Coordinates of C-alpha atoms and ligand atoms in Angstrom, one line a residue:
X7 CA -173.7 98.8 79.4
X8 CA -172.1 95.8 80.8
X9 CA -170.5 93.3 78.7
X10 CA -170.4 90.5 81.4
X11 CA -171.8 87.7 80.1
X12 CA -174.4 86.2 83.0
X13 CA -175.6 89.7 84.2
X14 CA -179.2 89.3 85.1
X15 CA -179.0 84.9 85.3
X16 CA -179.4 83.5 88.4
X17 CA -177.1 79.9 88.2
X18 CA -178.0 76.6 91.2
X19 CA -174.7 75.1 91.7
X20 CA -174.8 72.1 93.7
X21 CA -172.0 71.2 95.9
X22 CA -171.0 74.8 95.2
X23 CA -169.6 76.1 98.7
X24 CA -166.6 74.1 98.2
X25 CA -163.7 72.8 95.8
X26 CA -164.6 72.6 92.4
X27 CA -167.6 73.9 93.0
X28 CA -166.9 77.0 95.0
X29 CA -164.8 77.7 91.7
X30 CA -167.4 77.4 89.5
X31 CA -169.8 79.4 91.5
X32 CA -166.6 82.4 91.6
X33 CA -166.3 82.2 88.1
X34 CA -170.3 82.5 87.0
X35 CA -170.3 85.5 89.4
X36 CA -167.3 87.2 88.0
X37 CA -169.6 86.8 84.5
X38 CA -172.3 88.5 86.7
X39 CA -174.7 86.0 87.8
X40 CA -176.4 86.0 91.3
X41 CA -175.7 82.3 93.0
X42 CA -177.3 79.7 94.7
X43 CA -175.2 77.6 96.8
X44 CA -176.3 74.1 97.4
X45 CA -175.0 72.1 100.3
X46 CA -175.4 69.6 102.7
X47 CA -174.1 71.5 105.0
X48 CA -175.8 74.7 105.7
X49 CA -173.1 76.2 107.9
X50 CA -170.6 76.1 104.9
X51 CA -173.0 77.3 102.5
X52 CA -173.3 80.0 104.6
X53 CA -170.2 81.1 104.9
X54 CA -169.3 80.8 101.3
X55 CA -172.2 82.8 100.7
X56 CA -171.7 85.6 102.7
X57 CA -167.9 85.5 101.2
X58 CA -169.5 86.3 97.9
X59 CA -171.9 89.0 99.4
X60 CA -169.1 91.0 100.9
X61 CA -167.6 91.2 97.2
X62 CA -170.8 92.4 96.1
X63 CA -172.1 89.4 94.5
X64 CA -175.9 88.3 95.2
X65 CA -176.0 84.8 96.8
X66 CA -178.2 82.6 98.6
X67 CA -177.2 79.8 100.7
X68 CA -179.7 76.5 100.6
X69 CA -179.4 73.5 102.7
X70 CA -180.3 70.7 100.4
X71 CA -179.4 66.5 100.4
X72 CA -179.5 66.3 96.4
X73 CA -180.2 62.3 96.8
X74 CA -183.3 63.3 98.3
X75 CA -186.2 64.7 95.4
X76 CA -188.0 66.9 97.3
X77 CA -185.3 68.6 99.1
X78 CA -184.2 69.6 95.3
X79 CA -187.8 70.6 94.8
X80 CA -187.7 72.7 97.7
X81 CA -184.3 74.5 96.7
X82 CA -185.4 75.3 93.3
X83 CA -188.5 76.7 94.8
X84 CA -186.6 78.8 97.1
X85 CA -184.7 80.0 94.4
X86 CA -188.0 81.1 92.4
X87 CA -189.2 82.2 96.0
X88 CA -185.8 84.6 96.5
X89 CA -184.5 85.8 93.0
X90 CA -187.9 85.3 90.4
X91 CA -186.3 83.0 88.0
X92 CA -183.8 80.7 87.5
X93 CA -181.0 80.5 84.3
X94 CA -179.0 77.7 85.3
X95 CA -178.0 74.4 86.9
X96 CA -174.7 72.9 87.4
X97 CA -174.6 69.5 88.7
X98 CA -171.4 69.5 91.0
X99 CA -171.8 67.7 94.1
X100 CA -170.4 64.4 94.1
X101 CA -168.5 62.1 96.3
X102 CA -166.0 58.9 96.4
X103 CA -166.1 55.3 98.1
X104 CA -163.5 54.0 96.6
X105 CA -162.5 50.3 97.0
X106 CA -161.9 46.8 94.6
X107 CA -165.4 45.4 93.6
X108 CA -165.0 42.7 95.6
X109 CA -164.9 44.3 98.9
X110 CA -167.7 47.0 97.8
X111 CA -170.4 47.0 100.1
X112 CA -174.4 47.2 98.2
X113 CA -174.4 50.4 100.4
X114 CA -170.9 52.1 99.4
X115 CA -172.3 51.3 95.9
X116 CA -175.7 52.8 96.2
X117 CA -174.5 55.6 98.1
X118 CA -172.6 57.2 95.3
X119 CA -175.0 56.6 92.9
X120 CA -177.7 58.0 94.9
X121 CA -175.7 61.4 95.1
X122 CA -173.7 61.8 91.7
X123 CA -176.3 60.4 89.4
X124 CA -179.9 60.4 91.3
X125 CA -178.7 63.7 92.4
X126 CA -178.5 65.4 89.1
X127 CA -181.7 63.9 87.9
X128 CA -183.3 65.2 91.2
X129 CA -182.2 68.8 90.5
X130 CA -183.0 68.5 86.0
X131 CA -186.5 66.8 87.3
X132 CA -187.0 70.2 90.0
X133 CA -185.8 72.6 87.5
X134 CA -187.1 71.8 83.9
X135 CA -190.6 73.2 83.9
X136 CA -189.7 76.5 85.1
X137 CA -186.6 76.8 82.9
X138 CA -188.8 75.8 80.1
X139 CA -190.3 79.2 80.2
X140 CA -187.5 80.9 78.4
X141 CA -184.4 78.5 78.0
X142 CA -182.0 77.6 80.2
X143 CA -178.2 75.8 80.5
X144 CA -177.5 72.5 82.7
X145 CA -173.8 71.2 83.1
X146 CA -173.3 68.1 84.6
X147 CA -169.2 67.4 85.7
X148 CA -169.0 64.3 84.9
X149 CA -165.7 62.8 85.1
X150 CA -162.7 60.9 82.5
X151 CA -163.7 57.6 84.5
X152 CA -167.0 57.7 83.5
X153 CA -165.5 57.1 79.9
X154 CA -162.4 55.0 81.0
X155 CA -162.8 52.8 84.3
X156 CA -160.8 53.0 87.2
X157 CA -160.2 50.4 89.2
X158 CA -161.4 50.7 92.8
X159 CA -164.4 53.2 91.4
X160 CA -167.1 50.8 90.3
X161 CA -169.2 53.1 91.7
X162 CA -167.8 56.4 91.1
X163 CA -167.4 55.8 87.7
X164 CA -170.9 53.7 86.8
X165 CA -172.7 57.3 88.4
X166 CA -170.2 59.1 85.9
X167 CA -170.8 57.1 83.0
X168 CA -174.9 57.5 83.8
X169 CA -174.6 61.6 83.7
X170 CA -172.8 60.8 80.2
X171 CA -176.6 59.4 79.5
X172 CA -178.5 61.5 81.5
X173 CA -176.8 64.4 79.3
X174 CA -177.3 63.6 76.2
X175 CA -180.7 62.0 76.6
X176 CA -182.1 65.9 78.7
X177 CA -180.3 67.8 75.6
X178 CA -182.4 66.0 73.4
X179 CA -185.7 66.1 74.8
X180 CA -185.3 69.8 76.4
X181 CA -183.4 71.1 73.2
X182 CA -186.7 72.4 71.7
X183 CA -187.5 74.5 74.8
X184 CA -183.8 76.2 74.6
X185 CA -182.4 74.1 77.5
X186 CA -179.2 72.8 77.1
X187 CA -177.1 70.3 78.7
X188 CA -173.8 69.8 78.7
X189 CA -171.2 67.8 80.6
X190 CA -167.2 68.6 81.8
X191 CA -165.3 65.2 82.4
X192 CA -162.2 66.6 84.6
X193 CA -159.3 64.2 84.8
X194 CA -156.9 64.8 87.8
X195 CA -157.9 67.8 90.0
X196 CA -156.2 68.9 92.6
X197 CA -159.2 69.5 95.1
X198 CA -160.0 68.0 98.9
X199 CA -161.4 64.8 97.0
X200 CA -157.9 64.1 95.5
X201 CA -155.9 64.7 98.1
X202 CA -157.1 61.4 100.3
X203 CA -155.8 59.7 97.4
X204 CA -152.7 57.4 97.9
X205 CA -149.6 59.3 96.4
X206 CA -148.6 56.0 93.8
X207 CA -152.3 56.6 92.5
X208 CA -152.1 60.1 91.8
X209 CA -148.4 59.4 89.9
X210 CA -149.9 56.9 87.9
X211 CA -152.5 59.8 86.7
X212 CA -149.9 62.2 86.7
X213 CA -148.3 59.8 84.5
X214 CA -150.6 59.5 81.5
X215 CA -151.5 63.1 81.7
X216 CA -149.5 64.5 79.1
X217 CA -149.4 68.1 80.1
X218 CA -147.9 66.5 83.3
X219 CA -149.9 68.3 86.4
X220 CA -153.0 68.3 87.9
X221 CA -155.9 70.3 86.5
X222 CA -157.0 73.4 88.7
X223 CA -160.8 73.9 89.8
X224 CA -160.0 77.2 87.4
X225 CA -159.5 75.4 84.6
X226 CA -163.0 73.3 85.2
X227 CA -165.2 76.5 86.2
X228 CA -164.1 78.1 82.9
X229 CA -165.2 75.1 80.7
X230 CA -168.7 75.3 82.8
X231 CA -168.9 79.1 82.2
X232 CA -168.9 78.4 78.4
X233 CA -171.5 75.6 78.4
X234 CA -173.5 78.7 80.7
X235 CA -173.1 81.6 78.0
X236 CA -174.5 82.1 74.8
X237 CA -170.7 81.8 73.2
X238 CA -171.9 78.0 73.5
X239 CA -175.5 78.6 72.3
X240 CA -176.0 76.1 69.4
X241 CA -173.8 73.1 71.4
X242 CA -175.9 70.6 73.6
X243 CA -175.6 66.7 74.6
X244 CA -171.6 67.5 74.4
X245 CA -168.8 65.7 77.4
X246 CA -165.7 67.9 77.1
X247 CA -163.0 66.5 78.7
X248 CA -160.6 69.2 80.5
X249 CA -158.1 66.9 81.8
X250 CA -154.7 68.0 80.5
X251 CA -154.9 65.3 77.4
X252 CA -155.4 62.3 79.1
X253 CA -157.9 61.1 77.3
X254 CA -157.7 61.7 73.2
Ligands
NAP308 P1 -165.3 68.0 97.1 O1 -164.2 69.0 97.4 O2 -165.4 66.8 97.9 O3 -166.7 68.8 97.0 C1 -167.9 68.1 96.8 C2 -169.0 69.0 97.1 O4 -170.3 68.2 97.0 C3 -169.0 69.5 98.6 O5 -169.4 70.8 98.6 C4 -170.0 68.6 99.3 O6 -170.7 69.2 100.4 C5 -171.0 68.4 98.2 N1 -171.9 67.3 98.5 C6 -171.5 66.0 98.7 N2 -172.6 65.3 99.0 C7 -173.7 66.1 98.8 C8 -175.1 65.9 98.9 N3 -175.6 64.7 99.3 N4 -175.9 66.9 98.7 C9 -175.4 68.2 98.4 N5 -174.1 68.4 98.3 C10 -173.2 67.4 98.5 O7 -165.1 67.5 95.6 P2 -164.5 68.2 94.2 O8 -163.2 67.6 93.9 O9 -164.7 69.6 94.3 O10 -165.6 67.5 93.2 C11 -166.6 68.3 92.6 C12 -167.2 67.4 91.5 O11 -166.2 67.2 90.5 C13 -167.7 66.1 91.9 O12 -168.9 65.7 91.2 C14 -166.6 65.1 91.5 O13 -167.0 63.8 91.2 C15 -166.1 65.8 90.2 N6 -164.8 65.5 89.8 C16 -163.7 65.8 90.5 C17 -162.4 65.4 90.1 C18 -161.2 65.7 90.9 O14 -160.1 65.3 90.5 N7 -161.3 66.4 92.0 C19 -162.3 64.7 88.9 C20 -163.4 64.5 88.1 C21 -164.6 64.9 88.6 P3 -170.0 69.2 101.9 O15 -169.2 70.5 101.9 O16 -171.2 69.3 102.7 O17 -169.3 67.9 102.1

C-alpha cells in the first residue's frame, strides 16, 4: 500500500506552470496527486505538464484567464471532464504593479485585483458545488503585505488583504461540507516576481527577516501540502505566514 498522502486527489493549481507555483504543483505530485495546471499561457502549461508526465505524474494542462468567471468554470469542468473529480484548489496565480499611490493608474489598480482576488473567488465560486460532494481543501497564498502594507503595493497588498477575508469567510460557510480553506502569506521569495525588484528594496526585506535570506518556492509548496492533507484535517480559516520570521 502506498503511504503517500494525495494518492487518488486530483489538486487545480492556478498559476501552477511556473515559480511558486510550479513548486507547489512538484510537491502535491511527489504526495501523489494527478495535477491541473492553470495558465494564461497554454504553451507553458504545456510544457510544464508534459515535464510532469515524463516523470510519471498525471497532469493536464488548461488555458484559463482566472479574472475571467467562466473561463474558471470551464477549467473546473474540464477537470471533472478529464480526471472524474476534483480534491483541491490552490489559488496561486498573482501578479504586481507596483508604484506610490499617487501615480497608480484606476487600471494598474483594478488589474491586480481582478487577478489575485476576483481570481480566487472565480475558481472557489467554479469549484464549491462539486467539491461539496465529499470535502475538499482550498489554499489561497496570500502574502505578509496583505497583513503589513508595503509602500508602492496599494494594490498588491489591498487583493492580499481580501484573500485574508475571502479565507476565512469560505472556511466558515463550506466548513460543514468538509471544505477547507486555508491561506500561506510568504514574505520574501526568491521567484521571477522578486527578482524585477530594485536591489535596496529587497535589502530592506532582507533586513527585517530575521532568518536573513529569502524564502524558497520549497519552503511555500510544503506549507500548501499540509493545508492539502488530512495531517491538517481539523484547521480551516488559518493565514500561516512562511516568511523566515518577519512577521511575529
Ligand atoms: P510568478 O513567477 O510571476 O508566477 C505567477 C503565475 O501566475 C504565473 O504562472 C502566471 O502565468 C500566472 N498568472 C498571472 N496572471 C494570470 C491570469 N490572469 N490567469 C492565470 N494565471 C495567471 O510569481 P510567483 O512569485 O511564483 O508568485 C506566485 C504567488 O505567490 C502569487 O500569488 C504571488 O502574489 C504570491 N507571493 C509571492 C511572493 C514572492 O516573494 N515571490 C511573496 C508573497 C506572495 P504566466 O506564466 O502566463 O505569466
Amino acid at each position: 500500500m502506498s503511504c503517500k498522502k494525495l494518492e487518488g486527489k486530483v489538486a487545480i493549481v492556478t498559476g501552477g506552470a511556473r515559480g511558486i507555483g510550479k513548486s507547489i504543483s512538484e510537491k502535491l505530485a511527489s504526495e501523489g496527486a494527478s495535477l491541473v495546471l492553470v495558465d494564461v499561457l497554454l504553451e507553458v502549461a504545456e510544457q510544464t505538464a508534459k515535464e510532469f508526465e515524463a516523470k510519471g505524474v498525471k497532469a493536464l494542462a488548461v488555458k484559463a484567464d482566472v479574472s475571467k468567471l467562466s473561463e474558471a468554470e470551464a477549467a473546473v469542468a474540464k477537470t471533472i471532464e478529464h480526471f472524474g473529480s476534483v480534491d483541491i484548489l490552490v489559488n496561486n496565480a498573482g501578479i504586481t504593479k507596483d508604484t506610490l499611490l499617487l501615480r497608480m493608474t484606476a487600471e494598474d489598480w483594478q488589474k491586480v485585483i481582478d487577478i489575485n482576488l476576483t481570481g480566487a473567488f472565480n475558481f472557489i465560486k467554479a469549484i464549491v458545488r462539486p467539491m461539496m460532494k465529499k470535502g475538499g481543501k482550498i489554499v489561497n497564498i496570500s502574502s505578509v503585505v496583505g497583513k503589513m502594507g508595503n509602500v508602492g503595493q496599494a494594490n498588491y497588498s489591498a487583493s492580499k488583504a481580501g484573500l485574508i477575508g475571502l479565507t476565512k469567510t469560505v472556511a466558515k460557510e463550506f466548513a460543514s461540507r468538509n471544505i477547507t480553506c486555508n491561506a500561506i502569506a510568504p514574505g520574501f521569495i526568491a521567484t521571477e516576481m522578486t527578482h524585477k525588484l530594485p536591489q535596496a528594496a529587497i535589502d530592506a526585506f532582507l533586513m527585517v527577516t530575521p532568518m536573513k535570506r529569502p524564502g524558497t518556492p520549497d519552503d511555500v509548496a510544503k506549507a500548501v501540502c499540509f493545508f492539502c492533507t488530512e495531517d491538517s484535517a481539523y484547521i480551516t480559516g488559518q493565514v500561516l505566514n512562511v516568511d523566515g520570521g518577519l512577521l511575529m
